[in-house]
Amino acid sequence: MRNQIVAENLWWQYEGAKDWILKGINLTVKQGEFLGIMGPSGAGKTTLCMCMNGLIPQRARGRYKGCVKIGDLDTIENKMFELAGKVGMVFQDPETQFVMMTVEDEIALGLENLALPREEMRERVRWAMDVVGLSDDFLGKTPLELSGGEKQRIAIASILALKPEILILDEPTSNLDPVGKAEVFSTVEDLKNKFDITIIVVEHEAEKLAEFADRIIVIYNGQIVEEGSPREVFKKVDTLKSLGIRSPQVTEFAQYKKWDDVPITINEAEKKLAEMLKKEQYRIQKIEVKTEGKRSREPIIQAENLHYTYPNGGKALKGVSLTIGKGDYLAIIGPNGSGKTTLAKHFNGILKPTDGKVLVDGSDIKKATITKLASKVGYCFQNPDHQLFCQTVKDEVAFGPLNLGLTKEEVEERVDKALKTVGLEIFGDEHPFFLGKGQRQRLAIASILAMEPEVLIIDEPTTGQDYRMAEEIMCLLDQLNEKGHTVIIITHNMPLVCEHVERVIVMLDGKIIVDGPPAEIFTREDVLREAHLYPPQITQLAKKLAKFGVPGNVLTVEQMNRVLS
Amino acid sequence: MPQFQSTKSFFLYVPADSPIHKLHPLTKLVIVFVINLISFFVMDFYGTLCLLALILILLAIGKVPLSLAKSFVMALLGIIQLIMISYLLFTQIPGNIIYFEAYVVLLRWHIYVSDATLLNAFTMDIRLVTLFLTTTFFLATTRDRDLIYGLRKLHIPYAGCLMFSLMFRSMSLFVDDYYIIREAMMSKALDFGKGSIAKRLRRYVFLIIPLMILMVKRTEEIAYAIEARGIPIRGRKRAVYHDFPLTAIDYAVCGVFVSFFLGIVVGKTYLGFNLGDLAFGIIQRFIDILRGFIK
């Protein structure tokens, strides 16, 4: 196979940045190869992708050293539009890369630049839609009518229509819900199987890359630190962990058991374990799974037959009743548009019920003021960019307490305490804009913590964060919960739910369909199917081994390790 | 994503099955343009009334509910009052005097209200309503993307059309961002409904910082996404994906409206013909016939 991408000693430093973000990358990608790129946030993954289609050095500003050849094209000498014919790139945010008003125009946009005859453009649009598995009915739709997964598939289609030799996908699923993720991955799988196209994917989820990738590179601090087949890379579980990357759960399990030949996909693990269980190499232990957390009986939030209709007539909540006790640690899960966020926004009075009642600490939110509710229930939004408005980190954290009307001394005390809790005390005088993404997320949490609310609601605490940052944030929440705060998270991250929370609420179509401890939820096949939930890989493995007597309520790798001894 | 934003088009578009909806966007642009132009030539009361009637008929054909206009009725009422007051206080149009009062306050200012003043003010108001309704007519029957098709048919350079398209896209992102930021501020105990006007205004200043930061970030992302698809800003031959054929009906409608316009201009400048006089004559005849009928 011939080499399709050759990068030699590649260096890049963004204008205004203190350090080089790429530090001497050497990389060769062969035609038809499926390359996975992993690494913690800020390691330079996206930057490396941008070097391959000429955005760097042709558009982004900064310092550049080295060279990248795409076939016989050079990313410095050849124009961007020449490179675009060979290298297609799909970005992370499905929202900002959809630039036209309809799906058809979106896909046609690139084709028009190739100056193709109209008939051929039509054919290619239809072909591309077919490849990503969307019917012709979608052609006339506007971006406002599409789900995140659909938008991302259209982004892929609009690149495929150009028939590039190389397709680069930069964290294509990190902004999507589980349904969207599954849609995009099955599209990627199709591409790999049906076409001779080189695919490069940046992805945090090791389980997916283990299934598809021919080769994996791990980037850390601007350099390639690990390289090899998925098996070679993932079996270094501890090394990866120290770099902020998680191996597939089945590989972690094998590490616990110190197996020599490690499985990296669920099928491999199943095959191996089935054989071992047949030979009775392991005994199956019953484990005690908490079915009832340390839930107190004293309620803090109560919702009774809650209905909410948006001004445009969309019914987001259709009769929700629940009680959240003081000190609960719970997760609200369910597909996008199921009403999770709408429900949570009632808890601090951002939204008022159309019908029904919400009581916070005994008082009706319809009568309470914003100030009073905000001091009781803190709500942290998903994207830190939406909630940081001040000039320094300290001001940012002081914003809420000042609105509560506290004295200057009290405010200062709270600011120091909150910043210490999230580990940002040394950045007090920095501008929030110059913090990294994970730091901004923690700052957003600190700014809510400073108001010392009893209840803390966090919308998607870990989206787009690497494993280590997600773990840090979750540990922080664990600590807060232990101190007595009620913690509510809204998330799509199932391993996280299994490892941390005690109670799960599954929402679907504006209603709560199940409410219970994670071990119970993830054994209910009907619920999982209905709400499009995918349990963690280790739970799936346990279910596959049910015929050997492995209990289906195993939620973490650590539990699985105890079950099989 | 917040769900309050699921308007299918950023405009006031009301989907309906009407002959107007089937017209080419360019034709609708011509209609709007012609009515606006005519309103410069027709200044008198009856003529303006004719234009108002015309746009009302068009709205009816387009099945556009008038309730759509209610969102800007309040603003419109304000402007109407302003026009009335300024006519009453600051104009001296000769006619039968209804009210007269002389003031000498440094400037020699006197209030002079005649029947002609009232009629002129009223005419001005009707013109304004007509123009508002014309815009409503266009926005309610044309999707934003159709507008872009219309522009491309006019051979507006591609970069221009792309800019329009991006503008609509970013407007919807901007509105989403605005609401989320507002809610985030409410979560930090900022009550938007409380305090003096100056305080309220200051709160909105806070909103601007994250809005700007997000906008700058998005602009860069969008620019990269476009370039990654090989879109040169200028200088390369492009194909056109859509064929936007104008039908015979489109040509006919355009023809009618353009000749209507030419008729009025030529009639007014060379033949002394006036739309208002014609309308007045017709109304007189109608009243005469009615009288005869009653007798």
PDB file of N, CA, C and O in Angstrom, chain A residues 442-477:
ATOM      1  N   ARG A 442     -14.704  23.703  35.551  1.00  0.00           N
ATOM      2  CA  ARG A 442     -14.606  23.685  37.012  1.00  0.00           C
ATOM      3  C   ARG A 442     -14.878  25.071  37.588  1.00  0.00           C
ATOM      4  O   ARG A 442     -15.467  25.204  38.657  1.00  0.00           O
ATOM      5  N   LEU A 443     -14.462  26.101  36.856  1.00  0.00           N
ATOM      6  CA  LEU A 443     -14.747  27.467  37.301  1.00  0.00           C
ATOM      7  C   LEU A 443     -16.256  27.694  37.349  1.00  0.00           C
ATOM      8  O   LEU A 443     -16.780  28.296  38.290  1.00  0.00           O
ATOM      9  N   ALA A 444     -16.941  27.186  36.312  1.00  0.00           N
ATOM     10  CA  ALA A 444     -18.395  27.334  36.281  1.00  0.00           C
ATOM     11  C   ALA A 444     -19.012  26.650  37.494  1.00  0.00           C
ATOM     12  O   ALA A 444     -19.938  27.177  38.116  1.00  0.00           O
ATOM     13  N   ILE A 445     -18.491  25.496  37.851  1.00  0.00           N
ATOM     14  CA  ILE A 445     -18.999  24.799  39.040  1.00  0.00           C
ATOM     15  C   ILE A 445     -18.695  25.623  40.298  1.00  0.00           C
ATOM     16  O   ILE A 445     -19.562  25.805  41.155  1.00  0.00           O
ATOM     17  N   ALA A 446     -17.473  26.179  40.363  1.00  0.00           N
ATOM     18  CA  ALA A 446     -17.092  26.979  41.537  1.00  0.00           C
ATOM     19  C   ALA A 446     -18.019  28.176  41.698  1.00  0.00           C
ATOM     20  O   ALA A 446     -18.410  28.526  42.813  1.00  0.00           O
ATOM     21  N   SER A 447     -18.381  28.808  40.563  1.00  0.00           N
ATOM     22  CA  SER A 447     -19.211  30.008  40.655  1.00  0.00           C
ATOM     23  C   SER A 447     -20.588  29.668  41.199  1.00  0.00           C
ATOM     24  O   SER A 447     -21.263  30.518  41.768  1.00  0.00           O
ATOM     25  N   ILE A 448     -21.008  28.434  41.006  1.00  0.00           N
ATOM     26  CA  ILE A 448     -22.286  28.004  41.589  1.00  0.00           C
ATOM     27  C   ILE A 448     -22.074  27.612  43.062  1.00  0.00           C
ATOM     28  O   ILE A 448     -22.864  27.960  43.935  1.00  0.00           O
ATOM     29  N   LEU A 449     -20.962  26.911  43.320  1.00  0.00           N
ATOM     30  CA  LEU A 449     -20.666  26.465  44.686  1.00  0.00           C
ATOM     31  C   LEU A 449     -20.602  27.630  45.660  1.00  0.00           C
ATOM     32  O   LEU A 449     -20.997  27.507  46.822  1.00  0.00           O
ATOM     33  N   ALA A 450     -20.088  28.776  45.166  1.00  0.00           N
ATOM     34  CA  ALA A 450     -19.897  29.929  46.039  1.00  0.00           C
ATOM     35  C   ALA A 450     -21.211  30.422  46.620  1.00  0.00           C
ATOM     36  O   ALA A 450     -21.232  31.100  47.640  1.00  0.00           O
ATOM     37  N   MET A 451     -22.315  30.077  45.955  1.00  0.00           N
ATOM     38  CA  MET A 451     -23.613  30.483  46.505  1.00  0.00           C
ATOM     39  C   MET A 451     -24.079  29.487  47.557  1.00  0.00           C
ATOM     40  O   MET A 451     -25.143  29.666  48.151  1.00  0.00           O
ATOM     41  N   GLU A 452     -23.274  28.463  47.766  1.00  0.00           N
ATOM     42  CA  GLU A 452     -23.546  27.418  48.748  1.00  0.00           C
ATOM     43  C   GLU A 452     -24.970  26.884  48.686  1.00  0.00           C
ATOM     44  O   GLU A 452     -25.693  26.911  49.687  1.00  0.00           O
ATOM     45  N   PRO A 453     -25.352  26.395  47.522  1.00  0.00           N
ATOM     46  CA  PRO A 453     -26.712  25.848  47.407  1.00  0.00           C
ATOM     47  C   PRO A 453     -26.762  24.452  48.043  1.00  0.00           C
ATOM     48  O   PRO A 453     -25.748  23.756  48.059  1.00  0.00           O
ATOM     49  N   GLU A 454     -27.931  24.090  48.528  1.00  0.00           N
ATOM     50  CA  GLU A 454     -28.078  22.747  49.089  1.00  0.00           C
ATOM     51  C   GLU A 454     -28.106  21.713  47.977  1.00  0.00           C
ATOM     52  O   GLU A 454     -27.649  20.600  48.137  1.00  0.00           O
ATOM     53  N   VAL A 455     -28.713  22.132  46.864  1.00  0.00           N
ATOM     54  CA  VAL A 455     -28.836  21.213  45.736  1.00  0.00           C
ATOM     55  C   VAL A 455     -27.959  21.712  44.602  1.00  0.00           C
ATOM     56  O   VAL A 455     -27.926  22.906  44.308  1.00  0.00           O
ATOM     57  N   LEU A 456     -27.252  20.800  43.967  1.00  0.00           N
ATOM     58  CA  LEU A 456     -26.375  21.167  42.875  1.00  0.00           C
ATOM     59  C   LEU A 456     -26.806  20.380  41.641  1.00  0.00           C
ATOM     60  O   LEU A 456     -26.816  19.157  41.660  1.00  0.00           O
ATOM     61  N   ILE A 457     -27.192  21.106  40.586  1.00  0.00           N
ATOM     62  CA  ILE A 457     -27.585  20.418  39.354  1.00  0.00           C
ATOM     63  C   ILE A 457     -26.498  20.679  38.327  1.00  0.00           C
ATOM     64  O   ILE A 457     -26.135  21.836  38.090  1.00  0.00           O
ATOM     65  N   ILE A 458     -25.973  19.633  37.717  1.00  0.00           N
ATOM     66  CA  ILE A 458     -24.930  19.836  36.719  1.00  0.00           C
ATOM     67  C   ILE A 458     -25.330  19.162  35.424  1.00  0.00           C
ATOM     68  O   ILE A 458     -25.561  17.952  35.366  1.00  0.00           O
ATOM     69  N   ASP A 459     -25.439  19.981  34.382  1.00  0.00           N
ATOM     70  CA  ASP A 459     -25.871  19.490  33.079  1.00  0.00           C
ATOM     71  C   ASP A 459     -24.627  19.033  32.324  1.00  0.00           C
ATOM     72  O   ASP A 459     -23.744  19.834  32.045  1.00  0.00           O
ATOM     73  N   GLU A 460     -24.556  17.755  31.999  1.00  0.00           N
ATOM     74  CA  GLU A 460     -23.443  17.191  31.236  1.00  0.00           C
ATOM     75  C   GLU A 460     -22.079  17.627  31.782  1.00  0.00           C
ATOM     76  O   GLU A 460     -21.357  18.364  31.138  1.00  0.00           O
ATOM     77  N   PRO A 461     -21.723  17.144  32.965  1.00  0.00           N
ATOM     78  CA  PRO A 461     -20.453  17.603  33.548  1.00  0.00           C
ATOM     79  C   PRO A 461     -19.229  17.159  32.763  1.00  0.00           C
ATOM     80  O   PRO A 461     -18.154  17.725  32.930  1.00  0.00           O
ATOM     81  N   THR A 462     -19.355  16.157  31.919  1.00  0.00           N
ATOM     82  CA  THR A 462     -18.140  15.582  31.339  1.00  0.00           C
ATOM     83  C   THR A 462     -18.083  15.601  29.819  1.00  0.00           C
ATOM     84  O   THR A 462     -17.156  15.065  29.234  1.00  0.00           O
ATOM     85  N   THR A 463     -19.046  16.250  29.149  1.00  0.00           N
ATOM     86  CA  THR A 463     -19.012  16.267  27.689  1.00  0.00           C
ATOM     87  C   THR A 463     -17.730  16.895  27.185  1.00  0.00           C
ATOM     88  O   THR A 463     -17.345  17.972  27.630  1.00  0.00           O
ATOM     89  N   GLY A 464     -17.095  16.231  26.244  1.00  0.00           N
ATOM     90  CA  GLY A 464     -15.899  16.792  25.629  1.00  0.00           C
ATOM     91  C   GLY A 464     -14.702  16.852  26.564  1.00  0.00           C
ATOM     92  O   GLY A 464     -13.688  17.459  26.247  1.00  0.00           O
ATOM     93  N   GLN A 465     -14.805  16.236  27.729  1.00  0.00           N
ATOM     94  CA  GLN A 465     -13.674  16.225  28.652  1.00  0.00           C
ATOM     95  C   GLN A 465     -12.974  14.880  28.494  1.00  0.00           C
ATOM     96  O   GLN A 465     -13.617  13.887  28.235  1.00  0.00           O
ATOM     97  N   ASP A 466     -11.672  14.868  28.701  1.00  0.00           N
ATOM     98  CA  ASP A 466     -11.024  13.571  28.642  1.00  0.00           C
ATOM     99  C   ASP A 466     -11.268  12.831  29.956  1.00  0.00           C
ATOM    100  O   ASP A 466     -11.846  13.365  30.897  1.00  0.00           O
ATOM    101  N   TYR A 467     -10.828  11.588  29.985  1.00  0.00           N
ATOM    102  CA  TYR A 467     -11.141  10.703  31.097  1.00  0.00           C
ATOM    103  C   TYR A 467     -10.694  11.280  32.432  1.00  0.00           C
ATOM    104  O   TYR A 467     -11.423  11.254  33.415  1.00  0.00           O
ATOM    105  N   ARG A 468      -9.480  11.855  32.442  1.00  0.00           N
ATOM    106  CA  ARG A 468      -8.967  12.319  33.721  1.00  0.00           C
ATOM    107  C   ARG A 468      -9.754  13.505  34.262  1.00  0.00           C
ATOM    108  O   ARG A 468     -10.081  13.574  35.437  1.00  0.00           O
ATOM    109  N   MET A 469     -10.085  14.422  33.354  1.00  0.00           N
ATOM    110  CA  MET A 469     -10.855  15.589  33.797  1.00  0.00           C
ATOM    111  C   MET A 469     -12.234  15.180  34.268  1.00  0.00           C
ATOM    112  O   MET A 469     -12.724  15.683  35.279  1.00  0.00           O
ATOM    113  N   ALA A 470     -12.874  14.265  33.530  1.00  0.00           N
ATOM    114  CA  ALA A 470     -14.197  13.792  33.926  1.00  0.00           C
ATOM    115  C   ALA A 470     -14.118  13.172  35.308  1.00  0.00           C
ATOM    116  O   ALA A 470     -14.953  13.430  36.179  1.00  0.00           O
ATOM    117  N   GLU A 471     -13.075  12.390  35.526  1.00  0.00           N
ATOM    118  CA  GLU A 471     -12.884  11.718  36.818  1.00  0.00           C
ATOM    119  C   GLU A 471     -12.703  12.758  37.930  1.00  0.00           C
ATOM    120  O   GLU A 471     -13.269  12.644  39.001  1.00  0.00           O
ATOM    121  N   GLU A 472     -11.931  13.815  37.625  1.00  0.00           N
ATOM    122  CA  GLU A 472     -11.708  14.877  38.615  1.00  0.00           C
ATOM    123  C   GLU A 472     -13.016  15.553  39.017  1.00  0.00           C
ATOM    124  O   GLU A 472     -13.289  15.764  40.194  1.00  0.00           O
ATOM    125  N   ILE A 473     -13.812  15.884  37.991  1.00  0.00           N
ATOM    126  CA  ILE A 473     -15.082  16.557  38.273  1.00  0.00           C
ATOM    127  C   ILE A 473     -15.994  15.646  39.087  1.00  0.00           C
ATOM    128  O   ILE A 473     -16.618  16.074  40.057  1.00  0.00           O
ATOM    129  N   MET A 474     -16.037  14.363  38.710  1.00  0.00           N
ATOM    130  CA  MET A 474     -16.916  13.445  39.428  1.00  0.00           C
ATOM    131  C   MET A 474     -16.454  13.258  40.870  1.00  0.00           C
ATOM    132  O   MET A 474     -17.282  13.141  41.775  1.00  0.00           O
ATOM    133  N   CYS A 475     -15.137  13.225  41.089  1.00  0.00           N
ATOM    134  CA  CYS A 475     -14.636  13.083  42.458  1.00  0.00           C
ATOM    135  C   CYS A 475     -15.056  14.283  43.302  1.00  0.00           C
ATOM    136  O   CYS A 475     -15.429  14.145  44.466  1.00  0.00           O
ATOM    137  N   LEU A 476     -14.993  15.461  42.674  1.00  0.00           N
ATOM    138  CA  LEU A 476     -15.423  16.677  43.348  1.00  0.00           C
ATOM    139  C   LEU A 476     -16.891  16.557  43.766  1.00  0.00           C
ATOM    140  O   LEU A 476     -17.263  16.884  44.894  1.00  0.00           O
ATOM    141  N   LEU A 477     -17.710  16.042  42.844  1.00  0.00           N
ATOM    142  CA  LEU A 477     -19.132  15.894  43.159  1.00  0.00           C
ATOM    143  C   LEU A 477     -19.347  14.859  44.254  1.00  0.00           C
ATOM    144  O   LEU A 477     -20.202  15.036  45.132  1.00  0.00           O
TER     145      LEU A 477
END
